[in-house]
Structure formats: C-alpha cells, structure tokens
Amino acid sequence: MNLDLRCYLVTSGSGYDTINAAAEAARAGAGIIQVRGKDLSTAELFSLTCAVADSVHTTNPQTRVVVNDRVDVVLAARDAGVPVHGVHLGQDDLPATNARAVLGTEAIVGLSAGSLELVRQADTHREAIDYLGVGPFRPTPTKGTGRQPLGLASYPQIVEATRLPIVAIGGISLDDVEELARTGIAGVALVRAIMDAEQPGDVVAEVLARMQHT
C-alpha cells in the first residue's frame, strides 16, 4: 500500500474546530488523519469519525482516515458508507493480525510500538501491519504512556530494526521535523502543533516542505 505518512495528524477535541482542522490539514496535503477520542463514548466517537471522514473526503479524497483503537467503529462507519480507511491500534487493543482478518487486505492497520523491542516484535507480523507509530519523541501531555522519551538518537536504530515504515510521535514541533527526517523515518505525527494552530494547513505545508529538505 502506497501511504503518504510524511505528515500524519492525530485529532483532539470533538467539535466543529476538530472537524475543520482535519479538513484544512487534508486540504494542505496531510496523508493520514487519525480520529482520536479517548474520552468520548462509542456513539460520540462514531459521530465524530463520520463527520471528520466526510469532511476530509470532500476536501481531499487522497487523504486517508483511520480511527484510534476501535475496529468496531471502523466497521460501523464503513457499513454506513463513510470513507474510513482503517485503524490505529495500541498494544492493548485487538492484535493487528486479528484486526487485519476482520478489516480485510485493503484496510490500513497501524500499530503503536514505543520501544525497540516492540518494534522488533511488530516486524514479525509485518504482513498484517502497514506502519508503526513510535514514541514518545519527548514528554507530551497528550498521551501519558509512562515510557521514557526516545529522543532523536533512538530513531536510526528503530528504523533499521524493521522493514515497516516508522512514524515518529510525541511532542514533536516544526523545529524537530528536519532532524527527525534525517533518521530515516517515513513521517511525523502531530497533535497540538496542528490542532492548536490558527491555520492548520500552513503547519501541514511546512511539515511537508521540511520532510523534503533532508
């Protein structure tokens, strides 16, 4: 699967601003948008997923939409005809091999792997996984993993440990993008840097430019 992972948006919030930021990110060329709502009910996450996916598809049909954790929400959205393309799983979610079996060969299946050991474990199931999200790069309030930040120096070894593309995540700012790109990663995942921006599309465009200038 030819995925554009260079600029990967993870959403926050659940209102109009969230939907609008996702659409603007897609318009500017974000390759993947992950709908994330840890504090939302299933019904609320389903509603948000549908709204984001429809808005993104209208703005840029090339942008792929995945749902954090919830294979059931992906299935329900697809059954409703909503353009949702897959799921991003954590280590405590449905195993990637089972998610692949349920969602089919055309779906996107991403997996969080926050250490070199987990990256190596994931590589043994790479036929079921499209990419790995690896972090945190630095401490971040968005997602408290309890793990030590990986820092820049960890990523070259992580990239070498797998044939799966690596997306760095966790407290990444625009100033980090060029250095991270030089480690061989496929892209960066951003939350606050895009979601809190007055012009989300401008941030996406700058990320894409910096990923190319390495």
Backbone as numpy.savetxt, mean C-alpha at the origin, in Angstrom:
# Nx Ny Nz CAx CAy CAz Cx Cy Cz
2.30 -9.73 -12.78 1.46 -8.54 -12.78 2.35 -7.29 -12.78
2.05 -6.37 -13.66 2.84 -5.15 -13.79 2.24 -4.07 -12.89
2.72 -4.00 -11.66 2.22 -3.02 -10.70 3.15 -1.82 -10.63
2.56 -0.63 -10.57 3.34 0.58 -10.34 3.31 0.87 -8.85
4.38 0.51 -8.17 4.46 0.63 -6.71 5.23 1.88 -6.27
5.66 2.71 -7.20 6.54 3.82 -6.85 5.94 4.75 -5.80
4.68 5.08 -5.95 3.99 5.93 -4.97 2.70 5.23 -4.56
2.68 4.81 -3.32 1.62 3.94 -2.78 0.99 4.72 -1.62
-0.28 5.04 -1.76 -0.99 5.80 -0.73 -1.78 4.86 0.18
-1.60 5.04 1.48 -2.44 4.38 2.48 -3.34 5.45 3.07
-4.64 5.27 2.97 -5.57 6.31 3.39 -5.70 6.36 4.91
-6.14 7.50 5.39 -6.57 7.66 6.78 -7.87 8.44 6.76
-8.66 8.32 7.82 -9.95 8.99 7.86 -11.01 8.23 7.08
-12.21 8.80 7.04 -13.31 8.09 6.39 -14.32 9.00 5.73
-14.04 10.30 5.68 -15.01 11.24 5.13 -14.67 11.70 3.72
-15.27 12.82 3.35 -15.07 13.36 2.01 -13.61 13.66 1.74
-12.90 14.18 2.73 -11.48 14.52 2.53 -10.66 13.29 2.17
-11.00 12.16 2.76 -10.30 10.92 2.44 -10.54 10.51 0.99
-11.79 10.55 0.60 -12.15 10.18 -0.77 -11.51 11.13 -1.77
-11.53 12.41 -1.47 -10.96 13.41 -2.36 -9.45 13.27 -2.47
-8.77 13.04 -1.34 -7.32 12.88 -1.36 -6.93 11.66 -2.20
-7.68 10.58 -2.06 -7.39 9.38 -2.86 -7.56 9.66 -4.35
-8.62 10.37 -4.69 -8.86 10.71 -6.10 -7.76 11.61 -6.65
-7.34 12.59 -5.86 -6.29 13.50 -6.32 -4.96 12.77 -6.45
-4.69 11.84 -5.53 -3.47 11.05 -5.63 -3.49 10.20 -6.90
-4.63 9.60 -7.19 -4.75 8.80 -8.41 -4.57 9.67 -9.65
-5.16 10.84 -9.63 -5.04 11.75 -10.77 -3.58 12.08 -11.07
-2.79 12.20 -10.00 -1.37 12.55 -10.14 -0.49 11.36 -10.47
-1.05 10.15 -10.42 -0.29 8.99 -10.84 0.08 7.99 -9.77
-0.51 8.09 -8.57 -0.27 7.06 -7.56 -0.69 5.70 -8.11
0.18 4.71 -7.98 -0.10 3.42 -8.60 -1.07 2.56 -7.81
-0.98 2.64 -6.48 -1.85 1.84 -5.62 -2.37 2.72 -4.49
-3.63 2.55 -4.18 -4.24 3.19 -3.02 -4.82 2.10 -2.14
-4.34 2.07 -0.92 -4.83 1.11 0.06 -5.85 1.79 0.98
-7.04 1.25 1.02 -8.08 1.78 1.90 -7.89 1.14 3.27
-7.62 2.00 4.25 -7.33 1.50 5.59 -8.26 2.17 6.60
-8.93 1.38 7.43 -9.84 1.92 8.43 -9.91 1.01 9.62
-8.85 0.96 10.39 -8.76 0.03 11.52 -9.88 0.24 12.54
-10.34 1.48 12.68 -11.36 1.79 13.69 -12.78 1.79 13.13
-12.92 1.46 11.86 -14.24 1.46 11.24 -14.94 0.13 11.41
-16.26 0.16 11.48 -17.02 -1.08 11.43 -16.90 -1.68 10.03
-17.31 -2.93 9.91 -17.27 -3.56 8.60 -18.12 -2.80 7.59
-19.29 -2.38 8.02 -20.18 -1.64 7.12 -19.55 -0.30 6.71
-18.91 0.36 7.66 -18.27 1.64 7.35 -17.09 1.46 6.41
-16.29 0.41 6.63 -15.16 0.15 5.75 -15.63 -0.21 4.36
-16.68 -0.99 4.27 -17.24 -1.34 2.96 -17.69 -0.09 2.23
-18.40 0.80 2.92 -18.89 2.02 2.31 -17.73 2.91 1.84
-16.71 3.04 2.69 -15.55 3.85 2.33 -14.82 3.23 1.14
-14.65 1.93 1.15 -13.96 1.25 0.05 -14.67 1.50 -1.27
-15.99 1.37 -1.26 -16.75 1.59 -2.49 -16.61 3.03 -2.98
-16.68 3.98 -2.05 -16.59 5.39 -2.44 -15.20 5.72 -2.98
-14.16 5.24 -2.31 -12.80 5.49 -2.77 -12.56 4.83 -4.13
-12.93 3.58 -4.26 -12.68 2.85 -5.50 -13.40 3.48 -6.68
-14.64 3.87 -6.49 -15.40 4.51 -7.58 -14.77 5.85 -7.97
-14.37 6.62 -6.97 -13.76 7.92 -7.24 -12.42 7.78 -7.93
-11.62 6.84 -7.47 -10.31 6.60 -8.07 -10.46 6.11 -9.50
-11.37 5.19 -9.73 -11.58 4.65 -11.07 -12.00 5.74 -12.04
-12.85 6.63 -11.59 -13.30 7.74 -12.44 -12.14 8.67 -12.77
-11.26 8.88 -11.81 -10.16 9.81 -11.98 -9.02 9.21 -12.79
-8.66 7.96 -12.46 -7.54 7.29 -13.14 -7.75 5.78 -13.09
-8.31 5.20 -14.14 -8.59 3.75 -14.12 -7.35 2.88 -13.98
-6.16 3.44 -14.18 -4.94 2.66 -14.06 -4.51 2.45 -12.60
-4.99 3.29 -11.70 -4.64 3.16 -10.29 -5.38 1.97 -9.68
-4.65 1.17 -8.93 -5.24 -0.01 -8.31 -5.62 0.28 -6.86
-6.76 -0.27 -6.44 -7.28 -0.07 -5.09 -7.27 -1.40 -4.36
-6.65 -1.41 -3.18 -6.65 -2.61 -2.33 -7.20 -2.22 -0.96
-7.64 -3.22 -0.23 -8.22 -3.01 1.10 -7.28 -3.59 2.14
-7.06 -2.87 3.20 -6.21 -3.35 4.28 -6.90 -4.47 5.05
-6.26 -5.61 5.14 -6.65 -6.73 6.01 -7.83 -7.56 5.54
-8.86 -6.95 4.95 -10.18 -7.55 4.89 -10.53 -8.17 3.54
-10.27 -9.45 3.42 -10.64 -10.18 2.20 -12.14 -10.16 2.00
-12.91 -10.22 3.09 -14.37 -10.24 2.97 -14.90 -8.96 2.36
-14.29 -7.83 2.71 -14.73 -6.54 2.15 -14.38 -6.48 0.66
-13.23 -7.00 0.30 -12.86 -7.05 -1.12 -13.88 -7.87 -1.91
-14.23 -9.03 -1.39 -15.19 -9.89 -2.07 -16.56 -9.22 -2.20
-17.00 -8.57 -1.12 -18.30 -7.90 -1.16 -18.30 -6.75 -2.15
-17.22 -6.00 -2.19 -17.13 -4.87 -3.12 -17.11 -5.38 -4.57
-16.34 -6.41 -4.82 -16.29 -6.96 -6.17 -17.66 -7.50 -6.59
-18.35 -8.14 -5.64 -19.69 -8.67 -5.94 -20.65 -7.55 -6.29
-20.41 -6.35 -5.72 -21.26 -5.19 -6.01 -20.83 -4.45 -7.26
-19.81 -4.97 -7.94 -19.36 -4.35 -9.17 -18.42 -3.18 -8.98
-17.86 -3.04 -7.77 -16.96 -1.95 -7.46 -15.54 -2.32 -7.89
-14.80 -1.40 -8.52 -13.46 -1.72 -9.01 -12.40 -1.76 -7.92
-12.44 -2.83 -7.13 -11.44 -3.08 -6.09 -10.57 -4.23 -6.58
-9.26 -4.10 -6.42 -8.34 -5.01 -7.10 -7.66 -6.04 -6.20
-7.78 -5.86 -4.87 -7.12 -6.84 -4.02 -7.05 -6.43 -2.58
-6.10 -7.05 -1.86 -6.02 -6.89 -0.41 -4.56 -6.73 0.00
-4.36 -6.00 1.09 -3.04 -5.94 1.73 -3.18 -6.57 3.11
-2.41 -7.62 3.35 -2.55 -8.43 4.56 -1.44 -8.13 5.57
-1.80 -8.25 6.84 -0.82 -8.25 7.91 -0.46 -9.67 8.29
0.50 -9.81 9.17 0.96 -11.13 9.58 -0.11 -11.91 10.35
-1.08 -11.22 10.94 -2.12 -11.89 11.72 -3.42 -12.06 10.94
-3.41 -11.69 9.66 -4.60 -11.83 8.84 -4.62 -13.20 8.16
-5.59 -13.39 7.30 -5.67 -14.61 6.50 -4.34 -14.82 5.77
-3.77 -16.01 5.82 -2.51 -16.24 5.11 -2.62 -15.90 3.63
-1.52 -15.41 3.08 -1.54 -14.95 1.69 -1.94 -16.07 0.73
-1.50 -17.29 1.00 -1.86 -18.39 0.10 -3.37 -18.64 0.09
-4.00 -18.49 1.24 -5.46 -18.66 1.31 -6.19 -17.49 0.67
-5.68 -16.30 0.88 -6.28 -15.12 0.24 -6.20 -15.25 -1.28
-5.06 -15.72 -1.77 -4.91 -15.92 -3.21 -5.92 -16.94 -3.73
-6.11 -18.01 -2.98 -7.06 -19.05 -3.40 -8.48 -18.50 -3.47
-8.81 -17.63 -2.53 -10.17 -17.06 -2.49 -10.37 -15.99 -3.56
-9.36 -15.13 -3.73 -9.51 -13.96 -4.60 -9.18 -14.24 -6.06
-8.40 -15.28 -6.31 -8.09 -15.63 -7.69 -6.75 -15.08 -8.16
-6.36 -15.53 -9.33 -5.04 -15.21 -9.85 -4.87 -13.76 -10.27
-5.97 -13.10 -10.61 -5.87 -11.72 -11.11 -5.82 -10.69 -10.00
-6.14 -11.07 -8.78 -6.18 -10.13 -7.66 -4.77 -9.74 -7.23
-4.68 -8.57 -6.61 -3.44 -8.13 -5.97 -3.45 -8.62 -4.53
-2.37 -9.25 -4.12 -2.20 -9.66 -2.73 -0.86 -9.12 -2.24
-0.93 -8.16 -1.33 0.27 -7.61 -0.70 0.35 -8.09 0.74
1.56 -8.07 1.28 1.77 -8.58 2.63 2.75 -7.69 3.37
2.45 -7.37 4.63 3.39 -6.67 5.49 4.40 -7.64 6.04
5.66 -7.25 5.99 6.75 -8.09 6.52 7.77 -7.15 7.14
7.77 -7.07 8.46 8.52 -6.03 9.13 9.91 -6.41 9.59
10.47 -7.48 9.06 11.82 -7.87 9.43 12.41 -8.70 8.31
13.73 -8.84 8.33 14.40 -9.65 7.32 13.92 -11.09 7.37
13.71 -11.62 8.56 13.22 -12.99 8.70 11.85 -13.16 8.06
10.95 -12.21 8.30 9.61 -12.30 7.71 9.64 -12.14 6.20
10.55 -11.32 5.72 10.72 -11.17 4.27 11.15 -12.50 3.67
12.10 -13.16 4.29 12.56 -14.47 3.79 11.46 -15.51 3.85
10.65 -15.48 4.90 9.53 -16.41 5.00 8.52 -16.15 3.88
8.23 -14.89 3.64 7.28 -14.53 2.59 7.76 -14.98 1.21
9.05 -14.91 1.01 9.61 -15.29 -0.29 9.34 -16.75 -0.62
9.18 -17.58 0.39 8.89 -18.99 0.13 7.47 -19.19 -0.40
6.64 -18.15 -0.29 5.26 -18.21 -0.81 5.05 -17.13 -1.88
6.12 -16.81 -2.59 6.04 -15.66 -3.50 5.07 -15.87 -4.65
4.70 -17.12 -4.92 3.72 -17.36 -5.98 2.34 -16.81 -5.61
2.11 -16.58 -4.32 0.81 -16.08 -3.86 0.83 -14.58 -3.56
2.00 -13.95 -3.61 2.17 -12.57 -3.14 2.70 -11.72 -4.28
2.18 -10.49 -4.38 2.62 -9.57 -5.44 3.68 -8.58 -4.97
3.67 -8.22 -3.72 4.67 -7.28 -3.19 4.68 -7.39 -1.67
5.75 -6.87 -1.06 5.86 -6.81 0.39 5.95 -5.36 0.85
5.17 -5.02 1.86 5.31 -3.73 2.53 6.20 -3.91 3.75
7.34 -3.22 3.79 8.34 -3.47 4.81 8.65 -2.19 5.58
8.49 -2.25 6.90 8.76 -1.11 7.75 8.53 -1.50 9.21
8.58 -0.50 10.10 8.62 0.92 9.77 10.02 1.43 9.45
10.09 2.36 8.51 11.34 3.01 8.19 11.84 3.82 9.38
10.92 4.57 9.99 11.23 5.29 11.23 10.00 5.25 12.11
10.09 5.68 13.38 8.90 5.65 14.24 7.77 6.46 13.64
6.56 5.94 13.77 5.40 6.62 13.21 4.19 6.42 14.11
3.37 7.47 14.28 2.16 7.32 15.08 1.02 6.65 14.34
1.18 6.47 13.02 0.08 5.92 12.22 -0.21 4.47 12.56
0.85 3.71 12.80 0.67 2.29 13.05 1.72 1.83 14.04
1.29 1.59 15.27 2.23 1.16 16.30 2.49 -0.33 16.20
3.64 -0.71 15.61 3.94 -2.12 15.42 4.69 -2.72 16.60
5.32 -1.86 17.41 6.15 -2.37 18.49 7.53 -2.80 18.02
7.79 -2.73 16.71 9.09 -3.13 16.18 10.03 -1.93 16.13
11.32 -2.21 16.20 12.31 -1.17 16.03 12.31 -0.69 14.58
12.47 0.60 14.36 12.54 1.10 12.99 13.70 0.45 12.23
13.49 0.21 10.96 14.51 -0.46 10.15 15.63 0.48 9.74
15.28 1.74 9.46 16.29 2.68 9.01 16.74 2.40 7.59
17.44 3.35 7.01 17.85 3.26 5.61 18.75 2.06 5.34
19.66 1.77 6.26 20.69 0.75 6.01 20.12 -0.66 5.89
18.92 -0.90 6.38 18.35 -2.25 6.34 17.80 -2.64 4.97
17.42 -1.66 4.17 16.67 -1.99 2.96 17.48 -2.70 1.87
18.75 -2.38 1.65 19.48 -3.15 0.62 19.49 -4.65 0.90
19.68 -5.04 2.15 19.70 -6.46 2.50 18.31 -7.07 2.34
17.28 -6.31 2.67 15.91 -6.78 2.52 15.60 -7.00 1.04
15.99 -6.06 0.20 15.76 -6.19 -1.24 16.46 -7.43 -1.79
17.65 -7.70 -1.30 18.42 -8.85 -1.78 17.84 -10.18 -1.31
17.03 -10.16 -0.26 16.55 -11.39 0.35 15.34 -11.99 -0.35
14.79 -11.30 -1.34 13.56 -11.77 -1.97 13.50 -11.33 -3.43
12.76 -12.08 -4.21 12.47 -11.67 -5.58 11.18 -10.85 -5.66
10.51 -10.69 -4.54 9.31 -9.87 -4.50 9.68 -8.39 -4.41
8.91 -7.51 -5.05 9.17 -6.08 -4.93 8.89 -5.59 -3.51
9.71 -4.66 -3.06 9.62 -4.13 -1.70 9.09 -2.70 -1.73
8.09 -2.44 -0.89 7.58 -1.09 -0.68 7.94 -0.68 0.75
8.70 0.38 0.88 9.07 0.88 2.21 7.91 1.68 2.78
7.70 1.55 4.09 6.59 2.24 4.75 6.99 2.61 6.17
6.38 3.68 6.67 6.55 4.03 8.08 7.28 5.33 8.30
6.52 6.42 8.40 7.12 7.71 8.71 7.95 8.31 7.60
7.71 7.91 6.37 8.51 8.39 5.24 8.05 9.77 4.81
9.00 10.66 4.59 8.72 12.00 4.08 9.31 12.14 2.68
8.98 13.23 2.03 9.52 13.48 0.70 11.05 13.47 0.70
11.63 13.99 1.76 13.09 14.09 1.82 13.77 12.72 1.87
13.02 11.67 2.18 13.58 10.33 2.28 13.55 9.57 0.96
12.75 10.03 0.00 12.42 9.21 -1.16 13.64 8.85 -1.99
14.48 9.82 -2.32 15.61 9.53 -3.20 16.58 8.53 -2.58
16.89 8.71 -1.31 17.81 7.78 -0.65 17.21 6.38 -0.58
15.93 6.29 -0.28 15.29 4.98 -0.24 15.28 4.33 -1.62
15.02 5.12 -2.64 14.99 4.57 -4.00 16.32 3.95 -4.38
17.41 4.51 -3.89 18.74 3.99 -4.22 19.02 2.62 -3.58
18.19 2.22 -2.62 18.39 0.91 -1.99 17.84 -0.23 -2.84
17.10 0.09 -3.88 16.55 -0.94 -4.75 15.09 -1.26 -4.51
14.44 -0.53 -3.60 13.02 -0.77 -3.37 12.20 -0.39 -4.60
11.00 -0.92 -4.67 10.12 -0.64 -5.80 9.31 0.63 -5.60
9.14 1.04 -4.33 8.34 2.23 -4.08 8.25 2.56 -2.61
7.56 3.65 -2.33 7.35 4.10 -0.96 5.86 4.23 -0.70
5.45 3.83 0.49 4.07 3.99 0.93 3.99 5.17 1.88
3.07 6.07 1.61 2.92 7.28 2.40 1.50 7.37 2.95
1.40 7.89 4.15 0.09 8.14 4.75 -0.04 9.65 4.96
0.53 10.13 6.05 0.35 11.54 6.42 0.89 12.51 5.38
2.01 12.16 4.76 2.63 13.08 3.81 1.69 13.44 2.67
0.80 12.51 2.32 -0.18 12.78 1.27 -1.53 13.19 1.86
-2.00 12.44 2.85 -3.34 12.68 3.37 -3.46 14.04 4.06
-2.39 14.51 4.65 -2.44 15.80 5.36 -2.04 16.98 4.47
-1.71 16.73 3.23 -1.25 17.79 2.34 -2.43 18.61 1.80
-2.20 19.89 1.61 -3.24 20.73 1.00 -3.49 20.32 -0.44
-2.44 19.89 -1.12 -2.55 19.44 -2.50 -1.93 18.03 -2.61
-2.72 17.00 -2.31 -2.17 15.64 -2.33 -1.51 15.27 -3.65
-2.07 15.74 -4.74 -1.52 15.41 -6.04 -0.12 15.94 -6.24
0.17 17.10 -5.67 1.52 17.67 -5.79 2.55 16.79 -5.09
2.16 16.23 -3.95 3.08 15.34 -3.22 3.34 14.08 -4.04
2.30 13.51 -4.61 2.45 12.31 -5.44 3.38 12.59 -6.61
3.16 13.71 -7.29 4.00 14.06 -8.43 5.46 14.20 -8.02
5.71 14.77 -6.86 7.07 14.94 -6.38 7.70 13.60 -6.02
6.92 12.71 -5.41 7.43 11.37 -5.12 7.85 10.66 -6.40
7.00 10.70 -7.40 7.30 10.04 -8.66 8.56 10.62 -9.31
8.70 11.93 -9.24 9.90 12.58 -9.78 11.15 12.14 -9.05
11.06 12.07 -7.74 12.24 11.70 -6.95 12.58 10.22 -7.08
11.58 9.38 -7.28 11.86 7.96 -7.53 12.60 7.76 -8.84
12.39 8.64 -9.79 13.01 8.50 -11.10 14.40 9.12 -11.16
14.72 9.97 -10.22 15.99 10.68 -10.26 17.07 10.01 -9.43
17.11 8.70 -9.49 18.10 7.96 -8.70 19.03 7.20 -9.62
